[in-house]
mmCIF file of the C-alpha atoms, coordinates in Angstrom:
data_MODEL
# 
_entry.id   MODEL 
# 
loop_
_atom_site.group_PDB 
_atom_site.id 
_atom_site.type_symbol 
_atom_site.label_atom_id 
_atom_site.label_alt_id 
_atom_site.label_comp_id 
_atom_site.label_asym_id 
_atom_site.label_entity_id 
_atom_site.label_seq_id 
_atom_site.pdbx_PDB_ins_code 
_atom_site.Cartn_x 
_atom_site.Cartn_y 
_atom_site.Cartn_z 
_atom_site.occupancy 
_atom_site.B_iso_or_equiv 
_atom_site.pdbx_formal_charge 
_atom_site.auth_seq_id 
_atom_site.auth_comp_id 
_atom_site.auth_asym_id 
_atom_site.auth_atom_id 
_atom_site.pdbx_PDB_model_num 
ATOM 1   C CA . MET A 1 1   ? 201.395 -57.542  -18.588 1.00 0.00 ? 1   MET A CA 1 
ATOM 2   C CA . ARG A 1 2   ? 199.755 -60.875  -19.497 1.00 0.00 ? 2   ARG A CA 1 
ATOM 3   C CA . PRO A 1 3   ? 197.587 -61.053  -16.321 1.00 0.00 ? 3   PRO A CA 1 
ATOM 4   C CA . ILE A 1 4   ? 196.291 -57.543  -16.980 1.00 0.00 ? 4   ILE A CA 1 
ATOM 5   C CA . ALA A 1 5   ? 195.481 -58.429  -20.594 1.00 0.00 ? 5   ALA A CA 1 
ATOM 6   C CA . LEU A 1 6   ? 193.632 -61.563  -19.456 1.00 0.00 ? 6   LEU A CA 1 
ATOM 7   C CA . ARG A 1 7   ? 191.580 -59.557  -16.940 1.00 0.00 ? 7   ARG A CA 1 
ATOM 8   C CA . ILE A 1 8   ? 190.706 -56.968  -19.585 1.00 0.00 ? 8   ILE A CA 1 
ATOM 9   C CA . ALA A 1 9   ? 189.688 -59.753  -21.986 1.00 0.00 ? 9   ALA A CA 1 
ATOM 10  C CA . ALA A 1 10  ? 187.492 -61.319  -19.276 1.00 0.00 ? 10  ALA A CA 1 
ATOM 11  C CA . LEU A 1 11  ? 185.942 -57.922  -18.511 1.00 0.00 ? 11  LEU A CA 1 
ATOM 12  C CA . CYS A 1 12  ? 185.184 -57.344  -22.204 1.00 0.00 ? 12  CYS A CA 1 
ATOM 13  C CA . GLY A 1 13  ? 183.810 -60.862  -22.625 1.00 0.00 ? 13  GLY A CA 1 
ATOM 14  C CA . LEU A 1 14  ? 181.479 -60.578  -19.644 1.00 0.00 ? 14  LEU A CA 1 
ATOM 15  C CA . SER A 1 15  ? 180.301 -57.162  -20.829 1.00 0.00 ? 15  SER A CA 1 
ATOM 16  C CA . VAL A 1 16  ? 179.532 -58.503  -24.300 1.00 0.00 ? 16  VAL A CA 1 
ATOM 17  C CA . ILE A 1 17  ? 177.635 -61.460  -22.810 1.00 0.00 ? 17  ILE A CA 1 
ATOM 18  C CA . TRP A 1 18  ? 175.578 -59.072  -20.671 1.00 0.00 ? 18  TRP A CA 1 
ATOM 19  C CA . THR A 1 19  ? 174.756 -56.943  -23.709 1.00 0.00 ? 19  THR A CA 1 
ATOM 20  C CA . LEU A 1 20  ? 173.823 -60.027  -25.760 1.00 0.00 ? 20  LEU A CA 1 
ATOM 21  C CA . LEU A 1 21  ? 171.556 -61.283  -22.971 1.00 0.00 ? 21  LEU A CA 1 
ATOM 22  C CA . TRP A 1 22  ? 169.578 -58.040  -23.139 1.00 0.00 ? 22  TRP A CA 1 
ATOM 23  C CA . GLY A 1 23  ? 169.310 -58.379  -26.907 1.00 0.00 ? 23  GLY A CA 1 
ATOM 24  C CA . ARG A 1 24  ? 170.090 -54.757  -27.754 1.00 0.00 ? 24  ARG A CA 1 
ATOM 25  C CA . PHE A 1 25  ? 173.359 -52.895  -28.002 1.00 0.00 ? 25  PHE A CA 1 
ATOM 26  C CA . THR A 1 26  ? 172.895 -49.594  -26.218 1.00 0.00 ? 26  THR A CA 1 
ATOM 27  C CA . ILE A 1 27  ? 175.315 -47.454  -24.262 1.00 0.00 ? 27  ILE A CA 1 
ATOM 28  C CA . PRO A 1 28  ? 173.415 -47.978  -20.957 1.00 0.00 ? 28  PRO A CA 1 
ATOM 29  C CA . ASN A 1 29  ? 173.447 -51.770  -21.507 1.00 0.00 ? 29  ASN A CA 1 
ATOM 30  C CA . LEU A 1 30  ? 177.178 -51.658  -22.175 1.00 0.00 ? 30  LEU A CA 1 
ATOM 31  C CA . VAL A 1 31  ? 177.882 -49.492  -19.103 1.00 0.00 ? 31  VAL A CA 1 
ATOM 32  C CA . VAL A 1 32  ? 175.789 -51.732  -16.855 1.00 0.00 ? 32  VAL A CA 1 
ATOM 33  C CA . GLY A 1 33  ? 177.485 -54.762  -18.425 1.00 0.00 ? 33  GLY A CA 1 
ATOM 34  C CA . ILE A 1 34  ? 180.898 -53.350  -17.528 1.00 0.00 ? 34  ILE A CA 1 
ATOM 35  C CA . ALA A 1 35  ? 179.703 -52.644  -13.977 1.00 0.00 ? 35  ALA A CA 1 
ATOM 36  C CA . VAL A 1 36  ? 178.313 -56.172  -13.614 1.00 0.00 ? 36  VAL A CA 1 
ATOM 37  C CA . ALA A 1 37  ? 181.551 -57.622  -15.013 1.00 0.00 ? 37  ALA A CA 1 
ATOM 38  C CA . VAL A 1 38  ? 183.617 -55.642  -12.492 1.00 0.00 ? 38  VAL A CA 1 
ATOM 39  C CA . VAL A 1 39  ? 181.384 -56.799  -9.620  1.00 0.00 ? 39  VAL A CA 1 
ATOM 40  C CA . ILE A 1 40  ? 181.641 -60.416  -10.769 1.00 0.00 ? 40  ILE A CA 1 
ATOM 41  C CA . MET A 1 41  ? 185.417 -60.236  -11.148 1.00 0.00 ? 41  MET A CA 1 
ATOM 42  C CA . VAL A 1 42  ? 185.883 -58.607  -7.728  1.00 0.00 ? 42  VAL A CA 1 
ATOM 43  C CA . LEU A 1 43  ? 183.331 -60.549  -5.657  1.00 0.00 ? 43  LEU A CA 1 
ATOM 44  C CA . LEU A 1 44  ? 183.557 -63.915  -7.466  1.00 0.00 ? 44  LEU A CA 1 
ATOM 45  C CA . PRO A 1 45  ? 187.139 -64.220  -8.702  1.00 0.00 ? 45  PRO A CA 1 
ATOM 46  C CA . LEU A 1 46  ? 188.119 -67.420  -10.431 1.00 0.00 ? 46  LEU A CA 1 
ATOM 47  C CA . PRO A 1 47  ? 191.312 -69.156  -9.345  1.00 0.00 ? 47  PRO A CA 1 
ATOM 48  C CA . PRO A 1 48  ? 194.253 -68.423  -11.612 1.00 0.00 ? 48  PRO A CA 1 
ATOM 49  C CA . VAL A 1 49  ? 194.735 -70.947  -14.395 1.00 0.00 ? 49  VAL A CA 1 
ATOM 50  C CA . PRO A 1 50  ? 198.360 -71.547  -15.300 1.00 0.00 ? 50  PRO A CA 1 
ATOM 51  C CA . VAL A 1 51  ? 198.735 -70.575  -18.949 1.00 0.00 ? 51  VAL A CA 1 
ATOM 52  C CA . GLN A 1 52  ? 201.954 -71.632  -20.614 1.00 0.00 ? 52  GLN A CA 1 
ATOM 53  C CA . GLY A 1 53  ? 203.207 -71.435  -24.146 1.00 0.00 ? 53  GLY A CA 1 
ATOM 54  C CA . LYS A 1 54  ? 202.157 -68.995  -26.832 1.00 0.00 ? 54  LYS A CA 1 
ATOM 55  C CA . VAL A 1 55  ? 199.166 -68.696  -29.097 1.00 0.00 ? 55  VAL A CA 1 
ATOM 56  C CA . HIS A 1 56  ? 200.032 -69.224  -32.752 1.00 0.00 ? 56  HIS A CA 1 
ATOM 57  C CA . PRO A 1 57  ? 197.328 -67.355  -34.695 1.00 0.00 ? 57  PRO A CA 1 
ATOM 58  C CA . TRP A 1 58  ? 197.704 -69.210  -38.008 1.00 0.00 ? 58  TRP A CA 1 
ATOM 59  C CA . SER A 1 59  ? 197.369 -72.594  -36.308 1.00 0.00 ? 59  SER A CA 1 
ATOM 60  C CA . ALA A 1 60  ? 194.438 -71.322  -34.228 1.00 0.00 ? 60  ALA A CA 1 
ATOM 61  C CA . LEU A 1 61  ? 192.759 -70.154  -37.448 1.00 0.00 ? 61  LEU A CA 1 
ATOM 62  C CA . LYS A 1 62  ? 193.317 -73.591  -39.032 1.00 0.00 ? 62  LYS A CA 1 
ATOM 63  C CA . LEU A 1 63  ? 191.799 -75.177  -35.922 1.00 0.00 ? 63  LEU A CA 1 
ATOM 64  C CA . LEU A 1 64  ? 188.776 -72.904  -36.201 1.00 0.00 ? 64  LEU A CA 1 
ATOM 65  C CA . GLY A 1 65  ? 188.387 -73.798  -39.885 1.00 0.00 ? 65  GLY A CA 1 
ATOM 66  C CA . LEU A 1 66  ? 188.644 -77.525  -39.179 1.00 0.00 ? 66  LEU A CA 1 
ATOM 67  C CA . PHE A 1 67  ? 186.104 -77.165  -36.375 1.00 0.00 ? 67  PHE A CA 1 
ATOM 68  C CA . ALA A 1 68  ? 183.689 -75.365  -38.726 1.00 0.00 ? 68  ALA A CA 1 
ATOM 69  C CA . TRP A 1 69  ? 184.202 -78.096  -41.352 1.00 0.00 ? 69  TRP A CA 1 
ATOM 70  C CA . TYR A 1 70  ? 183.481 -80.838  -38.815 1.00 0.00 ? 70  TYR A CA 1 
ATOM 71  C CA . LEU A 1 71  ? 180.341 -79.006  -37.696 1.00 0.00 ? 71  LEU A CA 1 
ATOM 72  C CA . VAL A 1 72  ? 178.989 -79.072  -41.246 1.00 0.00 ? 72  VAL A CA 1 
ATOM 73  C CA . VAL A 1 73  ? 180.080 -82.628  -42.093 1.00 0.00 ? 73  VAL A CA 1 
ATOM 74  C CA . SER A 1 74  ? 178.942 -84.123  -38.776 1.00 0.00 ? 74  SER A CA 1 
ATOM 75  C CA . SER A 1 75  ? 175.593 -82.357  -38.992 1.00 0.00 ? 75  SER A CA 1 
ATOM 76  C CA . GLY A 1 76  ? 175.053 -83.884  -42.436 1.00 0.00 ? 76  GLY A CA 1 
ATOM 77  C CA . GLN A 1 77  ? 176.039 -87.327  -41.178 1.00 0.00 ? 77  GLN A CA 1 
ATOM 78  C CA . LEU A 1 78  ? 173.658 -87.057  -38.231 1.00 0.00 ? 78  LEU A CA 1 
ATOM 79  C CA . MET A 1 79  ? 170.878 -85.891  -40.509 1.00 0.00 ? 79  MET A CA 1 
ATOM 80  C CA . TRP A 1 80  ? 171.403 -88.945  -42.711 1.00 0.00 ? 80  TRP A CA 1 
ATOM 81  C CA . LEU A 1 81  ? 171.447 -91.273  -39.695 1.00 0.00 ? 81  LEU A CA 1 
ATOM 82  C CA . ALA A 1 82  ? 168.162 -89.760  -38.536 1.00 0.00 ? 82  ALA A CA 1 
ATOM 83  C CA . ILE A 1 83  ? 166.282 -90.107  -41.834 1.00 0.00 ? 83  ILE A CA 1 
ATOM 84  C CA . ARG A 1 84  ? 167.768 -93.255  -43.358 1.00 0.00 ? 84  ARG A CA 1 
ATOM 85  C CA . PRO A 1 85  ? 165.658 -96.369  -43.336 1.00 0.00 ? 85  PRO A CA 1 
ATOM 86  C CA . GLY A 1 86  ? 166.630 -99.194  -41.055 1.00 0.00 ? 86  GLY A CA 1 
ATOM 87  C CA . PRO A 1 87  ? 167.526 -99.605  -37.417 1.00 0.00 ? 87  PRO A CA 1 
ATOM 88  C CA . PRO A 1 88  ? 168.967 -96.733  -35.379 1.00 0.00 ? 88  PRO A CA 1 
ATOM 89  C CA . PRO A 1 89  ? 172.760 -96.436  -35.389 1.00 0.00 ? 89  PRO A CA 1 
ATOM 90  C CA . GLN A 1 90  ? 174.778 -98.303  -32.812 1.00 0.00 ? 90  GLN A CA 1 
ATOM 91  C CA . THR A 1 91  ? 176.279 -96.015  -30.165 1.00 0.00 ? 91  THR A CA 1 
ATOM 92  C CA . GLY A 1 92  ? 179.199 -96.558  -27.853 1.00 0.00 ? 92  GLY A CA 1 
ATOM 93  C CA . VAL A 1 93  ? 181.779 -95.031  -25.564 1.00 0.00 ? 93  VAL A CA 1 
ATOM 94  C CA . LEU A 1 94  ? 185.267 -94.637  -27.011 1.00 0.00 ? 94  LEU A CA 1 
ATOM 95  C CA . ARG A 1 95  ? 188.461 -93.891  -25.144 1.00 0.00 ? 95  ARG A CA 1 
ATOM 96  C CA . VAL A 1 96  ? 190.603 -91.143  -26.683 1.00 0.00 ? 96  VAL A CA 1 
ATOM 97  C CA . PRO A 1 97  ? 194.140 -90.881  -25.249 1.00 0.00 ? 97  PRO A CA 1 
ATOM 98  C CA . LEU A 1 98  ? 195.708 -87.442  -25.740 1.00 0.00 ? 98  LEU A CA 1 
ATOM 99  C CA . THR A 1 99  ? 199.215 -86.010  -25.452 1.00 0.00 ? 99  THR A CA 1 
ATOM 100 C CA . ILE A 1 100 ? 198.027 -82.534  -24.478 1.00 0.00 ? 100 ILE A CA 1 
ATOM 101 C CA . LYS A 1 101 ? 200.055 -81.058  -21.609 1.00 0.00 ? 101 LYS A CA 1 
ATOM 102 C CA . SER A 1 102 ? 197.895 -78.189  -20.353 1.00 0.00 ? 102 SER A CA 1 
ATOM 103 C CA . ASP A 1 103 ? 194.681 -78.672  -18.387 1.00 0.00 ? 103 ASP A CA 1 
ATOM 104 C CA . LEU A 1 104 ? 193.256 -75.623  -20.134 1.00 0.00 ? 104 LEU A CA 1 
ATOM 105 C CA . VAL A 1 105 ? 193.917 -77.059  -23.606 1.00 0.00 ? 105 VAL A CA 1 
ATOM 106 C CA . LEU A 1 106 ? 192.611 -80.454  -22.453 1.00 0.00 ? 106 LEU A CA 1 
ATOM 107 C CA . VAL A 1 107 ? 189.313 -78.815  -21.516 1.00 0.00 ? 107 VAL A CA 1 
ATOM 108 C CA . LEU A 1 108 ? 189.317 -76.985  -24.856 1.00 0.00 ? 108 LEU A CA 1 
ATOM 109 C CA . ALA A 1 109 ? 189.754 -80.346  -26.624 1.00 0.00 ? 109 ALA A CA 1 
ATOM 110 C CA . ALA A 1 110 ? 186.829 -81.758  -24.651 1.00 0.00 ? 110 ALA A CA 1 
ATOM 111 C CA . GLY A 1 111 ? 184.709 -78.740  -25.523 1.00 0.00 ? 111 GLY A CA 1 
ATOM 112 C CA . ILE A 1 112 ? 185.462 -78.979  -29.232 1.00 0.00 ? 112 ILE A CA 1 
ATOM 113 C CA . THR A 1 113 ? 184.761 -82.712  -29.216 1.00 0.00 ? 113 THR A CA 1 
ATOM 114 C CA . THR A 1 114 ? 181.434 -82.181  -27.465 1.00 0.00 ? 114 THR A CA 1 
ATOM 115 C CA . LEU A 1 115 ? 180.385 -79.365  -29.791 1.00 0.00 ? 115 LEU A CA 1 
ATOM 116 C CA . ILE A 1 116 ? 180.922 -81.481  -32.901 1.00 0.00 ? 116 ILE A CA 1 
ATOM 117 C CA . PRO A 1 117 ? 177.589 -83.219  -33.569 1.00 0.00 ? 117 PRO A CA 1 
ATOM 118 C CA . GLY A 1 118 ? 177.555 -86.949  -32.941 1.00 0.00 ? 118 GLY A CA 1 
ATOM 119 C CA . SER A 1 119 ? 179.979 -87.044  -30.025 1.00 0.00 ? 119 SER A CA 1 
ATOM 120 C CA . MET A 1 120 ? 179.941 -85.962  -26.416 1.00 0.00 ? 120 MET A CA 1 
ATOM 121 C CA . VAL A 1 121 ? 182.661 -86.127  -23.780 1.00 0.00 ? 121 VAL A CA 1 
ATOM 122 C CA . LEU A 1 122 ? 181.393 -88.050  -20.767 1.00 0.00 ? 122 LEU A CA 1 
ATOM 123 C CA . GLU A 1 123 ? 184.537 -87.925  -18.652 1.00 0.00 ? 123 GLU A CA 1 
ATOM 124 C CA . ILE A 1 124 ? 187.980 -86.366  -18.667 1.00 0.00 ? 124 ILE A CA 1 
ATOM 125 C CA . ASP A 1 125 ? 190.735 -88.365  -17.000 1.00 0.00 ? 125 ASP A CA 1 
ATOM 126 C CA . GLN A 1 126 ? 192.996 -85.453  -16.123 1.00 0.00 ? 126 GLN A CA 1 
ATOM 127 C CA . VAL A 1 127 ? 195.861 -87.558  -14.804 1.00 0.00 ? 127 VAL A CA 1 
ATOM 128 C CA . ARG A 1 128 ? 196.115 -90.015  -17.718 1.00 0.00 ? 128 ARG A CA 1 
ATOM 129 C CA . ARG A 1 129 ? 194.960 -87.458  -20.337 1.00 0.00 ? 129 ARG A CA 1 
ATOM 130 C CA . ILE A 1 130 ? 192.089 -89.536  -21.663 1.00 0.00 ? 130 ILE A CA 1 
ATOM 131 C CA . LEU A 1 131 ? 188.678 -88.424  -22.929 1.00 0.00 ? 131 LEU A CA 1 
ATOM 132 C CA . TYR A 1 132 ? 185.792 -90.878  -22.703 1.00 0.00 ? 132 TYR A CA 1 
ATOM 133 C CA . CYS A 1 133 ? 183.395 -89.968  -25.508 1.00 0.00 ? 133 CYS A CA 1 
ATOM 134 C CA . HIS A 1 134 ? 179.893 -91.158  -26.297 1.00 0.00 ? 134 HIS A CA 1 
ATOM 135 C CA . VAL A 1 135 ? 179.778 -91.503  -30.065 1.00 0.00 ? 135 VAL A CA 1 
ATOM 136 C CA . ILE A 1 136 ? 176.833 -92.088  -32.360 1.00 0.00 ? 136 ILE A CA 1 
ATOM 137 C CA . ASP A 1 137 ? 177.407 -94.601  -35.156 1.00 0.00 ? 137 ASP A CA 1 
ATOM 138 C CA . VAL A 1 138 ? 180.108 -96.973  -33.984 1.00 0.00 ? 138 VAL A CA 1 
ATOM 139 C CA . GLY A 1 139 ? 178.532 -99.865  -35.863 1.00 0.00 ? 139 GLY A CA 1 
ATOM 140 C CA . ASN A 1 140 ? 181.477 -100.376 -38.208 1.00 0.00 ? 140 ASN A CA 1 
ATOM 141 C CA . ALA A 1 141 ? 185.242 -99.977  -38.148 1.00 0.00 ? 141 ALA A CA 1 
ATOM 142 C CA . ARG A 1 142 ? 185.152 -97.139  -40.692 1.00 0.00 ? 142 ARG A CA 1 
ATOM 143 C CA . SER A 1 143 ? 182.955 -94.958  -38.455 1.00 0.00 ? 143 SER A CA 1 
ATOM 144 C CA . VAL A 1 144 ? 185.136 -95.609  -35.415 1.00 0.00 ? 144 VAL A CA 1 
ATOM 145 C CA . GLU A 1 145 ? 188.284 -94.866  -37.408 1.00 0.00 ? 145 GLU A CA 1 
ATOM 146 C CA . ARG A 1 146 ? 186.723 -91.640  -38.696 1.00 0.00 ? 146 ARG A CA 1 
ATOM 147 C CA . PHE A 1 147 ? 186.039 -90.499  -35.118 1.00 0.00 ? 147 PHE A CA 1 
ATOM 148 C CA . TYR A 1 148 ? 189.600 -91.306  -34.005 1.00 0.00 ? 148 TYR A CA 1 
ATOM 149 C CA . HIS A 1 149 ? 190.998 -89.495  -37.054 1.00 0.00 ? 149 HIS A CA 1 
ATOM 150 C CA . GLN A 1 150 ? 188.860 -86.455  -36.221 1.00 0.00 ? 150 GLN A CA 1 
ATOM 151 C CA . ALA A 1 151 ? 190.039 -86.494  -32.602 1.00 0.00 ? 151 ALA A CA 1 
ATOM 152 C CA . ALA A 1 152 ? 193.683 -86.808  -33.692 1.00 0.00 ? 152 ALA A CA 1 
ATOM 153 C CA . GLN A 1 153 ? 193.356 -83.866  -36.096 1.00 0.00 ? 153 GLN A CA 1 
ATOM 154 C CA . VAL A 1 154 ? 191.809 -81.672  -33.407 1.00 0.00 ? 154 VAL A CA 1 
ATOM 155 C CA . GLU A 1 155 ? 194.534 -82.684  -30.941 1.00 0.00 ? 155 GLU A CA 1 
ATOM 156 C CA . ARG A 1 156 ? 197.320 -81.985  -33.454 1.00 0.00 ? 156 ARG A CA 1 
ATOM 157 C CA . LEU A 1 157 ? 195.957 -78.538  -34.255 1.00 0.00 ? 157 LEU A CA 1 
ATOM 158 C CA . LEU A 1 158 ? 195.423 -77.712  -30.569 1.00 0.00 ? 158 LEU A CA 1 
ATOM 159 C CA . ILE A 1 159 ? 199.026 -78.624  -29.810 1.00 0.00 ? 159 ILE A CA 1 
ATOM 160 C CA . ASP A 1 160 ? 200.233 -76.659  -32.829 1.00 0.00 ? 160 ASP A CA 1 
ATOM 161 C CA . ALA A 1 161 ? 198.159 -73.624  -31.813 1.00 0.00 ? 161 ALA A CA 1 
ATOM 162 C CA . PHE A 1 162 ? 198.843 -73.610  -28.058 1.00 0.00 ? 162 PHE A CA 1 
ATOM 163 C CA . GLU A 1 163 ? 201.482 -76.118  -26.932 1.00 0.00 ? 163 GLU A CA 1 
ATOM 164 C CA . ARG A 1 164 ? 204.467 -76.199  -29.251 1.00 0.00 ? 164 ARG A CA 1 
ATOM 165 C CA . ASP A 1 165 ? 207.472 -77.760  -27.541 1.00 0.00 ? 165 ASP A CA 1 
ATOM 166 C CA . GLU A 1 166 ? 209.735 -74.792  -28.279 1.00 0.00 ? 166 GLU A CA 1 
ATOM 167 C CA . ASP A 1 167 ? 207.331 -72.423  -26.446 1.00 0.00 ? 167 ASP A CA 1 
ATOM 168 C CA . TRP A 1 168 ? 206.499 -74.709  -23.547 1.00 0.00 ? 168 TRP A CA 1 
ATOM 169 C CA . LEU A 1 169 ? 207.804 -74.057  -20.043 1.00 0.00 ? 169 LEU A CA 1 
ATOM 170 C CA . PRO A 1 170 ? 207.516 -76.532  -17.188 1.00 0.00 ? 170 PRO A CA 1 
ATOM 171 C CA . ALA A 1 171 ? 204.952 -75.514  -14.546 1.00 0.00 ? 171 ALA A CA 1 
ATOM 172 C CA . GLY A 1 172 ? 206.332 -72.709  -12.398 1.00 0.00 ? 172 GLY A CA 1 
ATOM 173 C CA . ALA A 1 173 ? 209.418 -72.075  -14.568 1.00 0.00 ? 173 ALA A CA 1 
ATOM 174 C CA . GLY A 1 174 ? 208.138 -68.816  -16.058 1.00 0.00 ? 174 GLY A CA 1 
ATOM 175 C CA . ALA A 1 175 ? 206.984 -67.277  -12.762 1.00 0.00 ? 175 ALA A CA 1 
# 
């Protein structure tokens, strides 16, 4: 049942993207979007991604709220760094070790980290579970600590939303 639900979700997502690209919601746009989505899914199928665990909606909602908060706060911080007098902020690359188990959630962590203004993931070490992030404003210990705290909060909420130990199965155990 889960693979069918995932395919339906992908079909709906691709159809919505098609409709948004045309800029108008009309029945013909939606029908063509569904047709294009079917063609894409049949002719260009993606390899299956092992998905383990369960989604915990309350934790996912908290993650979304925290992400929105960081978007606002980080945007304000970047704005201040751009307009404040003095030299430009010192930048650097920081190593963020993670305890995330799933490759899918690891990529989600990298995406969230990149979307928060002021940081960008440069590399994902899949084997050692490390993100290498370019961070603006690493000129003092407080700024660096703030970034690591932010990364730890995102990781904790990702694990709580998608990788709780009680729901986790070893690879191949659920098949």
